[in-house]
Amino acid sequence: QSALTQPASVSGSPGQSITISCTGTSSDVGGYNFVSWYQQHPGKAPKFMIYEVSNRPSGVSNRFSGSKSGNTASLTISGLQAEDEADYYCSSYTSSATWVFGGGTKVTVL
Amino acid sequence: EVQLVESGGGLVQPGKSLRLSCAASGFTFTTYWTHWVRQAPGKGLVWVSRIRNDGIETNYADSVKGRFTISRDNAKNTVYLQLNSLTAEDTAVYYCGRVPMAAGGMGIDHWGQGTLVTVSS
């Protein structure tokens, strides 16, 4: 049950687009379309942002989008805003009927 | 309003036990899986365990298997996590969250605010 691999940090200027990658294996990310993404501000509980690779829950801005290719999933934030500065985590269902999270990516708005 | 409220955290000595609770309200509890996820201070999210709506199926991360036990009381809309043989590495905020039974791979759509467990002598 190794953690999914995410970059430690990603940064961008307001209005720009950034992409966060999430790399697993064929036993998790590559084997299922059960990848979800979460946003977490300091001291707060995580917030549900994307489910089943590319679906947005109601209330989540359409500036957030998800995709997957092979064993790597990605979260793209377009039109970056100051409020997007937070930690982001991917998660996937696994072939062991467990779940695994990525190590997290700190997004900085320059 | 959907609410998940964790309780039971605190300071505990290494080797001791603790039971966490996750009380749910504002939705039909028996149509959801319940998961536990933990976060050590300054670290990332780590999945711990989940339990199906009927309490029959449970799954655990390797790091806690054999030490932690998840259970639920649907009459009380509450899920429990029994933590045994605690070590300093179990120090974390423990969150509970729900996942719809109808879409078990969907992800955790609501989270509680967490309860802090500190293991120290």
PDB file of C-alpha atoms in Angstrom:
ATOM      1  CA  GLN A   1       0.000   0.000   0.000  1.00  0.00           C
ATOM      2  CA  SER A   2       2.516   2.605  -1.122  1.00  0.00           C
ATOM      3  CA  ALA A   3       1.286   6.173  -1.297  1.00  0.00           C
ATOM      4  CA  LEU A   4       0.513   7.601  -4.697  1.00  0.00           C
ATOM      5  CA  THR A   5       3.210   9.956  -5.992  1.00  0.00           C
ATOM      6  CA  GLN A   6       2.443  13.669  -6.194  1.00  0.00           C
ATOM      7  CA  PRO A   7       4.816  16.615  -6.639  1.00  0.00           C
ATOM      8  CA  ALA A   8       5.524  18.286  -3.315  1.00  0.00           C
ATOM      9  CA  SER A   9       4.685  21.720  -4.631  1.00  0.00           C
ATOM     10  CA  VAL A  10       3.282  23.530  -7.645  1.00  0.00           C
ATOM     11  CA  SER A  11       2.974  27.270  -8.100  1.00  0.00           C
ATOM     12  CA  GLY A  12       1.407  29.682 -10.532  1.00  0.00           C
ATOM     13  CA  SER A  13       0.359  33.282 -10.949  1.00  0.00           C
ATOM     14  CA  PRO A  14      -3.245  34.428 -10.676  1.00  0.00           C
ATOM     15  CA  GLY A  15      -5.157  33.590 -13.839  1.00  0.00           C
ATOM     16  CA  GLN A  16      -2.741  30.891 -14.938  1.00  0.00           C
ATOM     17  CA  SER A  17      -3.430  27.154 -15.130  1.00  0.00           C
ATOM     18  CA  ILE A  18      -1.567  24.532 -13.175  1.00  0.00           C
ATOM     19  CA  THR A  19      -1.661  20.743 -13.233  1.00  0.00           C
ATOM     20  CA  ILE A  20      -0.957  18.348 -10.382  1.00  0.00           C
ATOM     21  CA  SER A  21      -0.018  14.780 -11.248  1.00  0.00           C
ATOM     22  CA  CYS A  22      -0.792  11.669  -9.230  1.00  0.00           C
ATOM     23  CA  THR A  23       1.072   8.504 -10.211  1.00  0.00           C
ATOM     24  CA  GLY A  24       0.193   5.034  -9.027  1.00  0.00           C
ATOM     25  CA  THR A  25       0.223   1.566 -10.483  1.00  0.00           C
ATOM     26  CA  SER A  26      -2.040  -0.748 -12.431  1.00  0.00           C
ATOM     27  CA  SER A  27      -3.326  -1.980  -9.042  1.00  0.00           C
ATOM     28  CA  ASP A  28      -4.809   1.380  -8.163  1.00  0.00           C
ATOM     29  CA  VAL A  29      -4.944   4.449 -10.407  1.00  0.00           C
ATOM     30  CA  GLY A  30      -4.446   2.509 -13.620  1.00  0.00           C
ATOM     31  CA  GLY A  31      -6.864  -0.259 -12.750  1.00  0.00           C
ATOM     32  CA  TYR A  32      -9.938   1.698 -11.719  1.00  0.00           C
ATOM     33  CA  ASN A  33     -11.723   4.927 -12.543  1.00  0.00           C
ATOM     34  CA  PHE A  34     -12.040   5.542  -8.815  1.00  0.00           C
ATOM     35  CA  VAL A  35      -9.683   8.485  -8.432  1.00  0.00           C
ATOM     36  CA  SER A  36     -10.781  11.395  -6.287  1.00  0.00           C
ATOM     37  CA  TRP A  37      -9.181  14.707  -5.356  1.00  0.00           C
ATOM     38  CA  TYR A  38      -9.367  16.768  -2.168  1.00  0.00           C
ATOM     39  CA  GLN A  39      -8.461  20.313  -1.229  1.00  0.00           C
ATOM     40  CA  GLN A  40      -7.297  21.078   2.296  1.00  0.00           C
ATOM     41  CA  HIS A  41      -6.683  24.494   3.770  1.00  0.00           C
ATOM     42  CA  PRO A  42      -4.511  24.739   6.909  1.00  0.00           C
ATOM     43  CA  GLY A  43      -6.289  23.526  10.014  1.00  0.00           C
ATOM     44  CA  LYS A  44      -9.382  22.469   8.055  1.00  0.00           C
ATOM     45  CA  ALA A  45     -10.899  19.164   7.029  1.00  0.00           C
ATOM     46  CA  PRO A  46     -10.390  18.060   3.415  1.00  0.00           C
ATOM     47  CA  LYS A  47     -12.944  19.133   0.818  1.00  0.00           C
ATOM     48  CA  PHE A  48     -14.202  16.836  -1.932  1.00  0.00           C
ATOM     49  CA  MET A  49     -13.253  18.313  -5.331  1.00  0.00           C
ATOM     50  CA  ILE A  50     -13.289  15.589  -8.015  1.00  0.00           C
ATOM     51  CA  TYR A  51     -14.617  12.034  -8.076  1.00  0.00           C
ATOM     52  CA  GLU A  52     -14.325   9.104 -10.472  1.00  0.00           C
ATOM     53  CA  VAL A  53     -11.403  10.766 -12.263  1.00  0.00           C
ATOM     54  CA  SER A  54     -13.194  13.714 -13.821  1.00  0.00           C
ATOM     55  CA  ASN A  55     -16.541  14.436 -12.164  1.00  0.00           C
ATOM     56  CA  ARG A  56     -17.171  17.557 -10.102  1.00  0.00           C
ATOM     57  CA  PRO A  57     -19.516  17.478  -7.110  1.00  0.00           C
ATOM     58  CA  SER A  58     -22.158  20.179  -7.098  1.00  0.00           C
ATOM     59  CA  GLY A  59     -20.799  23.438  -5.761  1.00  0.00           C
ATOM     60  CA  VAL A  60     -17.229  22.905  -6.953  1.00  0.00           C
ATOM     61  CA  SER A  61     -15.994  25.492  -9.422  1.00  0.00           C
ATOM     62  CA  ASN A  62     -15.641  24.397 -13.046  1.00  0.00           C
ATOM     63  CA  ARG A  63     -12.099  25.769 -12.886  1.00  0.00           C
ATOM     64  CA  PHE A  64     -11.208  22.402 -11.391  1.00  0.00           C
ATOM     65  CA  SER A  65     -10.968  19.439 -13.753  1.00  0.00           C
ATOM     66  CA  GLY A  66      -9.579  15.921 -13.603  1.00  0.00           C
ATOM     67  CA  SER A  67      -8.250  13.399 -16.070  1.00  0.00           C
ATOM     68  CA  LYS A  68      -6.321  10.149 -16.224  1.00  0.00           C
ATOM     69  CA  SER A  69      -3.897   8.467 -18.582  1.00  0.00           C
ATOM     70  CA  GLY A  70      -2.579   5.038 -17.729  1.00  0.00           C
ATOM     71  CA  ASN A  71      -1.320   4.981 -14.156  1.00  0.00           C
ATOM     72  CA  THR A  72      -1.299   8.773 -13.778  1.00  0.00           C
ATOM     73  CA  ALA A  73      -4.218  10.988 -12.841  1.00  0.00           C
ATOM     74  CA  SER A  74      -4.132  14.751 -13.023  1.00  0.00           C
ATOM     75  CA  LEU A  75      -5.932  17.706 -11.477  1.00  0.00           C
ATOM     76  CA  THR A  76      -5.942  20.965 -13.414  1.00  0.00           C
ATOM     77  CA  ILE A  77      -6.837  24.297 -11.876  1.00  0.00           C
ATOM     78  CA  SER A  78      -7.509  26.965 -14.472  1.00  0.00           C
ATOM     79  CA  GLY A  79      -7.817  30.686 -13.821  1.00  0.00           C
ATOM     80  CA  LEU A  80      -5.813  30.306 -10.615  1.00  0.00           C
ATOM     81  CA  GLN A  81      -7.128  32.402  -7.728  1.00  0.00           C
ATOM     82  CA  ALA A  82      -5.683  33.304  -4.332  1.00  0.00           C
ATOM     83  CA  GLU A  83      -8.276  31.122  -2.598  1.00  0.00           C
ATOM     84  CA  ASP A  84      -6.930  28.072  -4.447  1.00  0.00           C
ATOM     85  CA  GLU A  85      -3.778  28.181  -2.348  1.00  0.00           C
ATOM     86  CA  ALA A  86      -4.007  24.955  -0.333  1.00  0.00           C
ATOM     87  CA  ASP A  87      -2.817  21.374  -0.162  1.00  0.00           C
ATOM     88  CA  TYR A  88      -4.274  18.935  -2.685  1.00  0.00           C
ATOM     89  CA  TYR A  89      -4.488  15.173  -2.333  1.00  0.00           C
ATOM     90  CA  CYS A  90      -5.410  12.462  -4.789  1.00  0.00           C
ATOM     91  CA  SER A  91      -6.856   9.135  -3.715  1.00  0.00           C
ATOM     92  CA  SER A  92      -7.600   5.842  -5.434  1.00  0.00           C
ATOM     93  CA  TYR A  93      -9.353   2.582  -4.744  1.00  0.00           C
ATOM     94  CA  THR A  94      -6.962  -0.390  -4.893  1.00  0.00           C
ATOM     95  CA  SER A  95      -7.091  -4.044  -5.893  1.00  0.00           C
ATOM     96  CA  SER A  96      -6.796  -4.953  -2.189  1.00  0.00           C
ATOM     97  CA  ALA A  97     -10.205  -3.337  -1.538  1.00  0.00           C
ATOM     98  CA  THR A  98      -8.448  -0.550   0.315  1.00  0.00           C
ATOM     99  CA  TRP A  99      -7.869   3.099  -0.511  1.00  0.00           C
ATOM    100  CA  VAL A 100      -4.606   4.989  -0.882  1.00  0.00           C
ATOM    101  CA  PHE A 101      -3.828   8.692  -0.845  1.00  0.00           C
ATOM    102  CA  GLY A 102      -1.075  10.632  -2.513  1.00  0.00           C
ATOM    103  CA  GLY A 103       1.526  12.437  -0.444  1.00  0.00           C
ATOM    104  CA  GLY A 104      -0.074  15.794  -1.145  1.00  0.00           C
ATOM    105  CA  THR A 105       0.843  18.839  -3.223  1.00  0.00           C
ATOM    106  CA  LYS A 106       1.138  22.352  -1.854  1.00  0.00           C
ATOM    107  CA  VAL A 107      -0.236  24.867  -4.343  1.00  0.00           C
ATOM    108  CA  THR A 108       1.141  28.381  -4.056  1.00  0.00           C
ATOM    109  CA  VAL A 109      -0.394  31.354  -5.828  1.00  0.00           C
ATOM    110  CA  LEU A 110       2.431  33.769  -6.591  1.00  0.00           C
TER     111      LEU A 110
ATOM    112  CA  GLU B   1     -27.411  19.419   7.121  1.00  0.00           C
ATOM    113  CA  VAL B   2     -24.957  16.542   6.826  1.00  0.00           C
ATOM    114  CA  GLN B   3     -22.795  16.259   9.923  1.00  0.00           C
ATOM    115  CA  LEU B   4     -20.062  13.874  10.970  1.00  0.00           C
ATOM    116  CA  VAL B   5     -18.662  14.493  14.436  1.00  0.00           C
ATOM    117  CA  GLU B   6     -15.632  12.642  15.727  1.00  0.00           C
ATOM    118  CA  SER B   7     -14.862  12.262  19.423  1.00  0.00           C
ATOM    119  CA  GLY B   8     -12.750  10.181  21.767  1.00  0.00           C
ATOM    120  CA  GLY B   9      -9.307  11.528  20.965  1.00  0.00           C
ATOM    121  CA  GLY B  10      -6.806  12.563  23.588  1.00  0.00           C
ATOM    122  CA  LEU B  11      -3.434  11.850  25.151  1.00  0.00           C
ATOM    123  CA  VAL B  12      -2.657   8.167  25.640  1.00  0.00           C
ATOM    124  CA  GLN B  13       0.458   6.267  26.654  1.00  0.00           C
ATOM    125  CA  PRO B  14       2.267   3.929  24.247  1.00  0.00           C
ATOM    126  CA  GLY B  15       0.816   0.437  24.317  1.00  0.00           C
ATOM    127  CA  LYS B  16      -2.562   1.628  25.547  1.00  0.00           C
ATOM    128  CA  SER B  17      -5.941   1.727  23.803  1.00  0.00           C
ATOM    129  CA  LEU B  18      -8.487   4.318  22.759  1.00  0.00           C
ATOM    130  CA  ARG B  19     -11.891   4.214  21.089  1.00  0.00           C
ATOM    131  CA  LEU B  20     -12.912   6.877  18.628  1.00  0.00           C
ATOM    132  CA  SER B  21     -16.515   7.604  17.663  1.00  0.00           C
ATOM    133  CA  CYS B  22     -18.002   9.149  14.556  1.00  0.00           C
ATOM    134  CA  ALA B  23     -21.588  10.333  15.040  1.00  0.00           C
ATOM    135  CA  ALA B  24     -23.582  10.981  11.875  1.00  0.00           C
ATOM    136  CA  SER B  25     -26.678  13.089  11.319  1.00  0.00           C
ATOM    137  CA  GLY B  26     -28.581  14.811   8.545  1.00  0.00           C
ATOM    138  CA  PHE B  27     -28.593  11.884   6.100  1.00  0.00           C
ATOM    139  CA  THR B  28     -29.566   8.224   5.809  1.00  0.00           C
ATOM    140  CA  PHE B  29     -26.640   6.655   7.590  1.00  0.00           C
ATOM    141  CA  THR B  30     -27.340   3.123   6.369  1.00  0.00           C
ATOM    142  CA  THR B  31     -26.812   4.037   2.725  1.00  0.00           C
ATOM    143  CA  TYR B  32     -23.164   4.931   3.186  1.00  0.00           C
ATOM    144  CA  TRP B  33     -19.801   3.339   3.798  1.00  0.00           C
ATOM    145  CA  THR B  34     -17.866   5.068   6.569  1.00  0.00           C
ATOM    146  CA  HIS B  35     -14.110   5.562   6.320  1.00  0.00           C
ATOM    147  CA  TRP B  36     -11.406   6.662   8.749  1.00  0.00           C
ATOM    148  CA  VAL B  37      -8.457   8.696   7.495  1.00  0.00           C
ATOM    149  CA  ARG B  38      -5.638  10.068   9.628  1.00  0.00           C
ATOM    150  CA  GLN B  39      -3.155  12.892   9.322  1.00  0.00           C
ATOM    151  CA  ALA B  40      -0.021  13.099  11.422  1.00  0.00           C
ATOM    152  CA  PRO B  41       1.048  16.641  12.388  1.00  0.00           C
ATOM    153  CA  GLY B  42       2.419  18.416   9.332  1.00  0.00           C
ATOM    154  CA  LYS B  43       1.995  15.328   7.161  1.00  0.00           C
ATOM    155  CA  GLY B  44      -0.388  14.067   4.493  1.00  0.00           C
ATOM    156  CA  LEU B  45      -3.636  12.134   4.573  1.00  0.00           C
ATOM    157  CA  VAL B  46      -3.410   8.389   5.152  1.00  0.00           C
ATOM    158  CA  TRP B  47      -6.332   6.028   4.672  1.00  0.00           C
ATOM    159  CA  VAL B  48      -6.961   3.811   7.710  1.00  0.00           C
ATOM    160  CA  SER B  49     -10.120   1.744   7.405  1.00  0.00           C
ATOM    161  CA  ARG B  50     -13.664   1.487   6.074  1.00  0.00           C
ATOM    162  CA  ILE B  51     -16.875  -0.325   6.989  1.00  0.00           C
ATOM    163  CA  ARG B  52     -19.846  -1.171   4.794  1.00  0.00           C
ATOM    164  CA  ASN B  53     -23.325   0.032   5.653  1.00  0.00           C
ATOM    165  CA  ASP B  54     -24.332  -3.341   7.143  1.00  0.00           C
ATOM    166  CA  GLY B  55     -21.129  -3.629   9.168  1.00  0.00           C
ATOM    167  CA  ILE B  56     -20.220  -6.960   7.611  1.00  0.00           C
ATOM    168  CA  GLU B  57     -17.424  -5.902   5.293  1.00  0.00           C
ATOM    169  CA  THR B  58     -14.430  -4.101   6.749  1.00  0.00           C
ATOM    170  CA  ASN B  59     -11.024  -3.250   5.312  1.00  0.00           C
ATOM    171  CA  TYR B  60      -7.826  -1.932   6.877  1.00  0.00           C
ATOM    172  CA  ALA B  61      -4.522  -0.399   5.892  1.00  0.00           C
ATOM    173  CA  ASP B  62      -1.589  -2.756   6.483  1.00  0.00           C
ATOM    174  CA  SER B  63      -0.153  -0.338   9.044  1.00  0.00           C
ATOM    175  CA  VAL B  64      -3.112  -0.825  11.408  1.00  0.00           C
ATOM    176  CA  LYS B  65      -4.343  -4.321  10.573  1.00  0.00           C
ATOM    177  CA  GLY B  66      -4.533  -6.436  13.703  1.00  0.00           C
ATOM    178  CA  ARG B  67      -4.372  -3.401  16.002  1.00  0.00           C
ATOM    179  CA  PHE B  68      -7.385  -1.300  14.956  1.00  0.00           C
ATOM    180  CA  THR B  69     -10.984  -2.482  14.704  1.00  0.00           C
ATOM    181  CA  ILE B  70     -13.791  -0.634  12.966  1.00  0.00           C
ATOM    182  CA  SER B  71     -17.442  -1.236  13.866  1.00  0.00           C
ATOM    183  CA  ARG B  72     -20.786   0.496  13.613  1.00  0.00           C
ATOM    184  CA  ASP B  73     -24.082   0.797  15.466  1.00  0.00           C
ATOM    185  CA  ASN B  74     -26.733   1.741  12.932  1.00  0.00           C
ATOM    186  CA  ALA B  75     -29.291   2.290  15.684  1.00  0.00           C
ATOM    187  CA  LYS B  76     -27.071   5.095  17.000  1.00  0.00           C
ATOM    188  CA  ASN B  77     -25.844   6.333  13.603  1.00  0.00           C
ATOM    189  CA  THR B  78     -22.317   5.900  14.898  1.00  0.00           C
ATOM    190  CA  VAL B  79     -19.120   4.278  13.691  1.00  0.00           C
ATOM    191  CA  TYR B  80     -16.320   3.361  16.075  1.00  0.00           C
ATOM    192  CA  LEU B  81     -12.597   2.844  15.645  1.00  0.00           C
ATOM    193  CA  GLN B  82     -10.915   0.865  18.400  1.00  0.00           C
ATOM    194  CA  LEU B  83      -7.203   1.646  18.559  1.00  0.00           C
ATOM    195  CA  ASN B  84      -5.025  -0.874  20.402  1.00  0.00           C
ATOM    196  CA  SER B  85      -1.277  -1.225  21.009  1.00  0.00           C
ATOM    197  CA  LEU B  86      -0.763   2.419  20.172  1.00  0.00           C
ATOM    198  CA  THR B  87       2.656   3.792  19.251  1.00  0.00           C
ATOM    199  CA  ALA B  88       3.960   7.292  18.665  1.00  0.00           C
ATOM    200  CA  GLU B  89       3.486   6.705  14.922  1.00  0.00           C
ATOM    201  CA  ASP B  90      -0.283   6.615  15.502  1.00  0.00           C
ATOM    202  CA  THR B  91      -0.269  10.241  16.658  1.00  0.00           C
ATOM    203  CA  ALA B  92      -2.554  12.072  14.233  1.00  0.00           C
ATOM    204  CA  VAL B  93      -5.837  13.798  13.650  1.00  0.00           C
ATOM    205  CA  TYR B  94      -8.366  11.097  12.820  1.00  0.00           C
ATOM    206  CA  TYR B  95     -11.129  12.025  10.378  1.00  0.00           C
ATOM    207  CA  CYS B  96     -14.218  10.043   9.524  1.00  0.00           C
ATOM    208  CA  GLY B  97     -15.966  10.427   6.209  1.00  0.00           C
ATOM    209  CA  ARG B  98     -18.802   8.893   4.216  1.00  0.00           C
ATOM    210  CA  VAL B  99     -18.938   7.283   0.772  1.00  0.00           C
ATOM    211  CA  PRO B 100     -22.247   6.473  -0.946  1.00  0.00           C
ATOM    212  CA  MET B 101     -23.063   2.755  -1.146  1.00  0.00           C
ATOM    213  CA  ALA B 102     -24.485   3.334  -4.613  1.00  0.00           C
ATOM    214  CA  ALA B 103     -21.069   4.596  -5.744  1.00  0.00           C
ATOM    215  CA  GLY B 104     -18.558   2.914  -3.510  1.00  0.00           C
ATOM    216  CA  GLY B 105     -15.615   4.085  -5.563  1.00  0.00           C
ATOM    217  CA  MET B 106     -16.737   7.669  -5.619  1.00  0.00           C
ATOM    218  CA  GLY B 107     -14.650   9.063  -2.799  1.00  0.00           C
ATOM    219  CA  ILE B 108     -15.342  10.701   0.551  1.00  0.00           C
ATOM    220  CA  ASP B 109     -17.942  13.368  -0.092  1.00  0.00           C
ATOM    221  CA  HIS B 110     -18.299  14.655   3.477  1.00  0.00           C
ATOM    222  CA  TRP B 111     -15.718  14.715   6.262  1.00  0.00           C
ATOM    223  CA  GLY B 112     -15.866  15.374   9.956  1.00  0.00           C
ATOM    224  CA  GLN B 113     -13.649  17.950  11.620  1.00  0.00           C
ATOM    225  CA  GLY B 114     -11.355  15.337  13.132  1.00  0.00           C
ATOM    226  CA  THR B 115     -10.234  14.275  16.596  1.00  0.00           C
ATOM    227  CA  LEU B 116      -6.608  14.436  17.723  1.00  0.00           C
ATOM    228  CA  VAL B 117      -4.914  11.351  19.134  1.00  0.00           C
ATOM    229  CA  THR B 118      -1.553  11.912  20.802  1.00  0.00           C
ATOM    230  CA  VAL B 119       0.487   8.890  21.859  1.00  0.00           C
ATOM    231  CA  SER B 120       3.168   9.856  24.338  1.00  0.00           C
ATOM    232  CA  SER B 121       4.512   8.860  27.715  1.00  0.00           C
TER     233      SER B 121
END
